[in-house]
PDB file of C-alpha atoms in Angstrom:
ATOM      1  CA  UNK Z   1     -43.920 146.606-161.908  1.00 64.00           C
ATOM      2  CA  UNK Z   2     -44.801 149.803-163.692  1.00 77.00           C
ATOM      3  CA  UNK Z   3     -43.596 153.070-162.166  1.00 87.00           C
ATOM      4  CA  UNK Z   4     -43.452 156.262-164.211  1.00 91.00           C
ATOM      5  CA  UNK Z   5     -42.039 159.427-162.662  1.00 94.00           C
ATOM      6  CA  UNK Z   6     -43.647 162.544-164.161  1.00 96.00           C
ATOM      7  CA  UNK Z   7     -41.892 165.247-162.135  1.00 96.00           C
ATOM      8  CA  UNK Z   8     -40.571 165.859-158.618  1.00 95.00           C
ATOM      9  CA  UNK Z   9     -43.994 165.614-156.976  1.00 95.00           C
ATOM     10  CA  UNK Z  10     -45.948 163.355-159.312  1.00 97.00           C
ATOM     11  CA  UNK Z  11     -45.678 159.756-160.525  1.00 97.00           C
ATOM     12  CA  UNK Z  12     -47.825 156.861-161.702  1.00 97.00           C
ATOM     13  CA  UNK Z  13     -47.548 153.432-160.086  1.00 97.00           C
ATOM     14  CA  UNK Z  14     -49.231 150.254-161.248  1.00 95.00           C
ATOM     15  CA  UNK Z  15     -52.287 149.601-159.110  1.00 94.00           C
ATOM     16  CA  UNK Z  16     -51.720 146.661-156.769  1.00 92.00           C
ATOM     17  CA  UNK Z  17     -53.493 144.949-153.893  1.00 93.00           C
ATOM     18  CA  UNK Z  18     -51.565 146.950-151.271  1.00 95.00           C
ATOM     19  CA  UNK Z  19     -53.254 150.107-152.599  1.00 96.00           C
ATOM     20  CA  UNK Z  20     -56.817 148.880-152.018  1.00 96.00           C
ATOM     21  CA  UNK Z  21     -57.464 150.538-148.657  1.00 97.00           C
ATOM     22  CA  UNK Z  22     -56.167 153.957-149.725  1.00 97.00           C
ATOM     23  CA  UNK Z  23     -57.969 153.865-153.081  1.00 96.00           C
ATOM     24  CA  UNK Z  24     -61.209 152.901-151.350  1.00 96.00           C
ATOM     25  CA  UNK Z  25     -60.666 155.630-148.737  1.00 95.00           C
ATOM     26  CA  UNK Z  26     -60.283 158.324-151.428  1.00 96.00           C
ATOM     27  CA  UNK Z  27     -63.307 156.938-153.250  1.00 94.00           C
ATOM     28  CA  UNK Z  28     -65.396 157.197-150.083  1.00 93.00           C
ATOM     29  CA  UNK Z  29     -64.129 160.684-149.197  1.00 93.00           C
ATOM     30  CA  UNK Z  30     -64.984 161.969-152.683  1.00 92.00           C
ATOM     31  CA  UNK Z  31     -67.999 159.770-153.403  1.00 90.00           C
ATOM     32  CA  UNK Z  32     -70.601 162.508-153.989  1.00 89.00           C
ATOM     33  CA  UNK Z  33     -68.161 164.636-155.949  1.00 89.00           C
ATOM     34  CA  UNK Z  34     -67.057 161.750-158.197  1.00 89.00           C
ATOM     35  CA  UNK Z  35     -70.567 160.360-158.591  1.00 87.00           C
ATOM     36  CA  UNK Z  36     -71.591 163.284-160.784  1.00 88.00           C
ATOM     37  CA  UNK Z  37     -69.528 161.886-163.694  1.00 90.00           C
ATOM     38  CA  UNK Z  38     -68.428 158.337-162.851  1.00 89.00           C
ATOM     39  CA  UNK Z  39     -70.880 155.471-163.203  1.00 87.00           C
ATOM     40  CA  UNK Z  40     -69.046 152.925-161.038  1.00 90.00           C
ATOM     41  CA  UNK Z  41     -69.438 154.614-157.618  1.00 87.00           C
ATOM     42  CA  UNK Z  42     -72.630 152.806-156.603  1.00 87.00           C
ATOM     43  CA  UNK Z  43     -70.911 149.479-157.374  1.00 88.00           C
ATOM     44  CA  UNK Z  44     -67.950 150.368-155.152  1.00 92.00           C
ATOM     45  CA  UNK Z  45     -69.420 150.403-151.663  1.00 92.00           C
ATOM     46  CA  UNK Z  46     -66.975 148.213-149.758  1.00 95.00           C
ATOM     47  CA  UNK Z  47     -63.265 147.461-149.743  1.00 95.00           C
ATOM     48  CA  UNK Z  48     -63.861 144.136-151.488  1.00 95.00           C
ATOM     49  CA  UNK Z  49     -65.231 146.005-154.523  1.00 95.00           C
ATOM     50  CA  UNK Z  50     -61.989 147.967-154.846  1.00 95.00           C
ATOM     51  CA  UNK Z  51     -59.958 144.775-154.413  1.00 96.00           C
ATOM     52  CA  UNK Z  52     -61.984 143.179-157.217  1.00 95.00           C
ATOM     53  CA  UNK Z  53     -61.265 146.141-159.493  1.00 95.00           C
ATOM     54  CA  UNK Z  54     -57.553 145.894-158.689  1.00 95.00           C
ATOM     55  CA  UNK Z  55     -57.514 142.179-159.514  1.00 95.00           C
ATOM     56  CA  UNK Z  56     -59.293 142.864-162.805  1.00 94.00           C
ATOM     57  CA  UNK Z  57     -56.783 145.655-163.536  1.00 95.00           C
ATOM     58  CA  UNK Z  58     -53.802 143.407-162.861  1.00 95.00           C
ATOM     59  CA  UNK Z  59     -55.258 140.785-165.191  1.00 96.00           C
ATOM     60  CA  UNK Z  60     -55.693 143.437-167.904  1.00 95.00           C
ATOM     61  CA  UNK Z  61     -52.083 144.530-167.417  1.00 95.00           C
ATOM     62  CA  UNK Z  62     -50.785 140.947-167.589  1.00 94.00           C
ATOM     63  CA  UNK Z  63     -52.726 140.448-170.842  1.00 95.00           C
ATOM     64  CA  UNK Z  64     -51.415 143.754-172.322  1.00 94.00           C
ATOM     65  CA  UNK Z  65     -54.974 145.084-172.573  1.00 96.00           C
ATOM     66  CA  UNK Z  66     -54.858 147.972-170.067  1.00 96.00           C
ATOM     67  CA  UNK Z  67     -52.656 149.818-167.600  1.00 95.00           C
ATOM     68  CA  UNK Z  68     -54.355 151.157-164.474  1.00 96.00           C
ATOM     69  CA  UNK Z  69     -52.212 153.172-162.087  1.00 97.00           C
ATOM     70  CA  UNK Z  70     -52.540 155.125-158.887  1.00 97.00           C
ATOM     71  CA  UNK Z  71     -51.561 158.760-159.031  1.00 98.00           C
ATOM     72  CA  UNK Z  72     -48.840 159.464-156.481  1.00 97.00           C
ATOM     73  CA  UNK Z  73     -48.723 163.154-155.514  1.00 97.00           C
ATOM     74  CA  UNK Z  74     -46.060 164.148-152.987  1.00 96.00           C
ATOM     75  CA  UNK Z  75     -45.745 160.472-152.037  1.00 94.00           C
ATOM     76  CA  UNK Z  76     -49.459 159.905-151.428  1.00 96.00           C
ATOM     77  CA  UNK Z  77     -52.114 158.161-153.525  1.00 97.00           C
ATOM     78  CA  UNK Z  78     -54.599 160.830-154.651  1.00 98.00           C
ATOM     79  CA  UNK Z  79     -56.477 159.175-157.529  1.00 97.00           C
ATOM     80  CA  UNK Z  80     -56.163 156.818-160.460  1.00 97.00           C
ATOM     81  CA  UNK Z  81     -55.397 157.106-164.158  1.00 97.00           C
ATOM     82  CA  UNK Z  82     -54.243 154.998-167.026  1.00 96.00           C
ATOM     83  CA  UNK Z  83     -55.188 153.305-170.233  1.00 97.00           C
ATOM     84  CA  UNK Z  84     -58.645 151.817-169.698  1.00 95.00           C
ATOM     85  CA  UNK Z  85     -58.043 149.905-172.893  1.00 97.00           C
ATOM     86  CA  UNK Z  86     -55.215 149.456-175.353  1.00 98.00           C
ATOM     87  CA  UNK Z  87     -56.222 148.406-178.847  1.00 98.00           C
ATOM     88  CA  UNK Z  88     -52.995 147.003-180.290  1.00 98.00           C
ATOM     89  CA  UNK Z  89     -54.562 146.267-183.695  1.00 98.00           C
ATOM     90  CA  UNK Z  90     -55.430 149.919-184.202  1.00 98.00           C
ATOM     91  CA  UNK Z  91     -52.516 151.204-182.069  1.00 98.00           C
ATOM     92  CA  UNK Z  92     -54.866 153.240-179.889  1.00 98.00           C
ATOM     93  CA  UNK Z  93     -54.944 153.841-176.126  1.00 98.00           C
ATOM     94  CA  UNK Z  94     -57.977 155.165-174.246  1.00 98.00           C
ATOM     95  CA  UNK Z  95     -57.094 157.307-171.232  1.00 98.00           C
ATOM     96  CA  UNK Z  96     -59.276 157.518-168.135  1.00 96.00           C
ATOM     97  CA  UNK Z  97     -58.685 159.344-164.866  1.00 96.00           C
ATOM     98  CA  UNK Z  98     -60.192 160.456-161.571  1.00 96.00           C
ATOM     99  CA  UNK Z  99     -58.837 162.457-158.670  1.00 96.00           C
ATOM    100  CA  UNK Z 100     -59.900 162.850-155.054  1.00 95.00           C
ATOM    101  CA  UNK Z 101     -61.844 166.065-154.557  1.00 93.00           C
ATOM    102  CA  UNK Z 102     -59.345 167.681-152.189  1.00 93.00           C
ATOM    103  CA  UNK Z 103     -56.534 167.371-154.758  1.00 95.00           C
ATOM    104  CA  UNK Z 104     -58.324 169.266-157.541  1.00 92.00           C
ATOM    105  CA  UNK Z 105     -56.825 172.483-158.854  1.00 92.00           C
ATOM    106  CA  UNK Z 106     -53.139 171.520-158.724  1.00 93.00           C
ATOM    107  CA  UNK Z 107     -52.731 170.660-162.415  1.00 95.00           C
ATOM    108  CA  UNK Z 108     -52.326 167.002-161.493  1.00 97.00           C
ATOM    109  CA  UNK Z 109     -54.581 165.456-164.143  1.00 97.00           C
ATOM    110  CA  UNK Z 110     -53.255 167.671-166.929  1.00 97.00           C
ATOM    111  CA  UNK Z 111     -49.701 166.519-166.132  1.00 97.00           C
ATOM    112  CA  UNK Z 112     -50.861 162.902-165.810  1.00 98.00           C
ATOM    113  CA  UNK Z 113     -52.716 162.933-169.156  1.00 98.00           C
ATOM    114  CA  UNK Z 114     -49.701 164.553-170.830  1.00 98.00           C
ATOM    115  CA  UNK Z 115     -47.379 161.885-169.384  1.00 97.00           C
ATOM    116  CA  UNK Z 116     -49.712 159.055-170.432  1.00 98.00           C
ATOM    117  CA  UNK Z 117     -49.931 160.493-173.946  1.00 98.00           C
ATOM    118  CA  UNK Z 118     -46.133 160.822-174.153  1.00 97.00           C
ATOM    119  CA  UNK Z 119     -45.710 157.260-172.922  1.00 97.00           C
ATOM    120  CA  UNK Z 120     -48.251 155.891-175.402  1.00 97.00           C
ATOM    121  CA  UNK Z 121     -46.421 157.479-178.336  1.00 98.00           C
ATOM    122  CA  UNK Z 122     -42.786 157.240-177.259  1.00 96.00           C
ATOM    123  CA  UNK Z 123     -42.678 153.960-175.321  1.00 95.00           C
ATOM    124  CA  UNK Z 124     -45.620 151.912-176.573  1.00 96.00           C
ATOM    125  CA  UNK Z 125     -45.287 153.233-180.156  1.00 97.00           C
ATOM    126  CA  UNK Z 126     -49.029 153.713-180.501  1.00 98.00           C
ATOM    127  CA  UNK Z 127     -50.522 155.988-183.140  1.00 98.00           C
ATOM    128  CA  UNK Z 128     -53.510 157.478-181.331  1.00 98.00           C
ATOM    129  CA  UNK Z 129     -54.680 158.399-177.851  1.00 98.00           C
ATOM    130  CA  UNK Z 130     -58.334 159.065-177.061  1.00 98.00           C
ATOM    131  CA  UNK Z 131     -59.993 160.688-174.072  1.00 98.00           C
ATOM    132  CA  UNK Z 132     -63.784 160.480-173.839  1.00 97.00           C
ATOM    133  CA  UNK Z 133     -65.575 162.948-171.590  1.00 96.00           C
ATOM    134  CA  UNK Z 134     -69.204 163.716-170.785  1.00 96.00           C
ATOM    135  CA  UNK Z 135     -70.271 166.820-172.707  1.00 97.00           C
ATOM    136  CA  UNK Z 136     -71.269 168.729-169.550  1.00 96.00           C
ATOM    137  CA  UNK Z 137     -68.134 167.769-167.586  1.00 95.00           C
ATOM    138  CA  UNK Z 138     -66.342 171.072-168.222  1.00 94.00           C
ATOM    139  CA  UNK Z 139     -63.462 170.445-165.806  1.00 92.00           C
ATOM    140  CA  UNK Z 140     -62.591 167.109-167.352  1.00 94.00           C
ATOM    141  CA  UNK Z 141     -63.014 168.423-170.896  1.00 96.00           C
ATOM    142  CA  UNK Z 142     -60.404 171.062-170.075  1.00 96.00           C
ATOM    143  CA  UNK Z 143     -57.706 168.382-169.795  1.00 97.00           C
ATOM    144  CA  UNK Z 144     -57.576 167.251-173.449  1.00 98.00           C
ATOM    145  CA  UNK Z 145     -58.335 170.777-174.623  1.00 97.00           C
ATOM    146  CA  UNK Z 146     -55.279 172.160-172.749  1.00 97.00           C
ATOM    147  CA  UNK Z 147     -53.193 169.427-174.363  1.00 98.00           C
ATOM    148  CA  UNK Z 148     -54.428 170.354-177.866  1.00 97.00           C
ATOM    149  CA  UNK Z 149     -56.354 167.129-178.456  1.00 98.00           C
ATOM    150  CA  UNK Z 150     -58.807 167.407-181.347  1.00 98.00           C
ATOM    151  CA  UNK Z 151     -62.529 167.303-180.620  1.00 98.00           C
ATOM    152  CA  UNK Z 152     -63.505 164.476-182.973  1.00 98.00           C
ATOM    153  CA  UNK Z 153     -67.210 164.581-182.289  1.00 98.00           C
ATOM    154  CA  UNK Z 154     -70.014 163.648-179.975  1.00 98.00           C
ATOM    155  CA  UNK Z 155     -71.324 160.179-179.206  1.00 98.00           C
ATOM    156  CA  UNK Z 156     -74.957 160.562-178.255  1.00 98.00           C
ATOM    157  CA  UNK Z 157     -76.180 158.683-175.188  1.00 97.00           C
ATOM    158  CA  UNK Z 158     -72.734 157.160-174.754  1.00 96.00           C
ATOM    159  CA  UNK Z 159     -73.148 156.299-171.094  1.00 94.00           C
ATOM    160  CA  UNK Z 160     -75.939 155.527-168.651  1.00 94.00           C
ATOM    161  CA  UNK Z 161     -75.178 157.581-165.537  1.00 92.00           C
ATOM    162  CA  UNK Z 162     -77.439 156.296-162.728  1.00 91.00           C
ATOM    163  CA  UNK Z 163     -80.751 157.680-164.003  1.00 92.00           C
ATOM    164  CA  UNK Z 164     -80.009 159.332-167.342  1.00 94.00           C
ATOM    165  CA  UNK Z 165     -77.841 159.122-170.424  1.00 96.00           C
ATOM    166  CA  UNK Z 166     -74.929 161.461-171.041  1.00 96.00           C
ATOM    167  CA  UNK Z 167     -73.333 162.280-174.352  1.00 97.00           C
ATOM    168  CA  UNK Z 168     -69.557 162.012-174.712  1.00 97.00           C
ATOM    169  CA  UNK Z 169     -67.094 164.151-176.602  1.00 98.00           C
ATOM    170  CA  UNK Z 170     -64.296 162.093-178.137  1.00 98.00           C
ATOM    171  CA  UNK Z 171     -60.940 163.856-178.052  1.00 98.00           C
ATOM    172  CA  UNK Z 172     -58.102 162.387-180.087  1.00 98.00           C
ATOM    173  CA  UNK Z 173     -54.409 162.959-180.516  1.00 98.00           C
ATOM    174  CA  UNK Z 174     -52.301 161.369-183.237  1.00 98.00           C
ATOM    175  CA  UNK Z 175     -48.625 160.601-182.741  1.00 98.00           C
ATOM    176  CA  UNK Z 176     -47.696 162.752-185.751  1.00 97.00           C
ATOM    177  CA  UNK Z 177     -49.452 165.770-184.188  1.00 97.00           C
ATOM    178  CA  UNK Z 178     -48.087 165.399-180.639  1.00 97.00           C
ATOM    179  CA  UNK Z 179     -45.533 168.078-179.863  1.00 86.00           C
ATOM    180  CA  UNK Z 180     -45.909 168.754-176.132  1.00 72.00           C
TER     181      UNK Z 180
END
């Protein structure tokens, strides 16, 4: 079991099957809000879809390829975050995150991304952390920018988002530069 306490009101807990109903509930409550930037919403229309994602996440964790967690805020699941992929050969982790709409504006994701970056460098002994964000997603881009990640460039047409491509900015942080 993976449980990482960030502060008195915030922690990360490994996603497990008992979380499926709450994760699906938050997804449904924030569907239109999340759909603007996340491509998986139309493929998550029933509880079974969330259960399938959880099973895939647990397999990735067991194989040391990813770590997907629920964000616990004041004892309640409010979103998800983690390492979508860990590349052990290159010692790089790729952070992803989403938060239910009603929990925005509390600094949750900034604290989560900081904790995941700390963990990647100090516990996993990785050398680099990347966060990729759609160019126009200003709120999400603010997370790595507040944490002093370096804008390493733009990947054109990086993602198909329902009916159009979006470009991604790649933000990177190296272990030697991390001083938060």
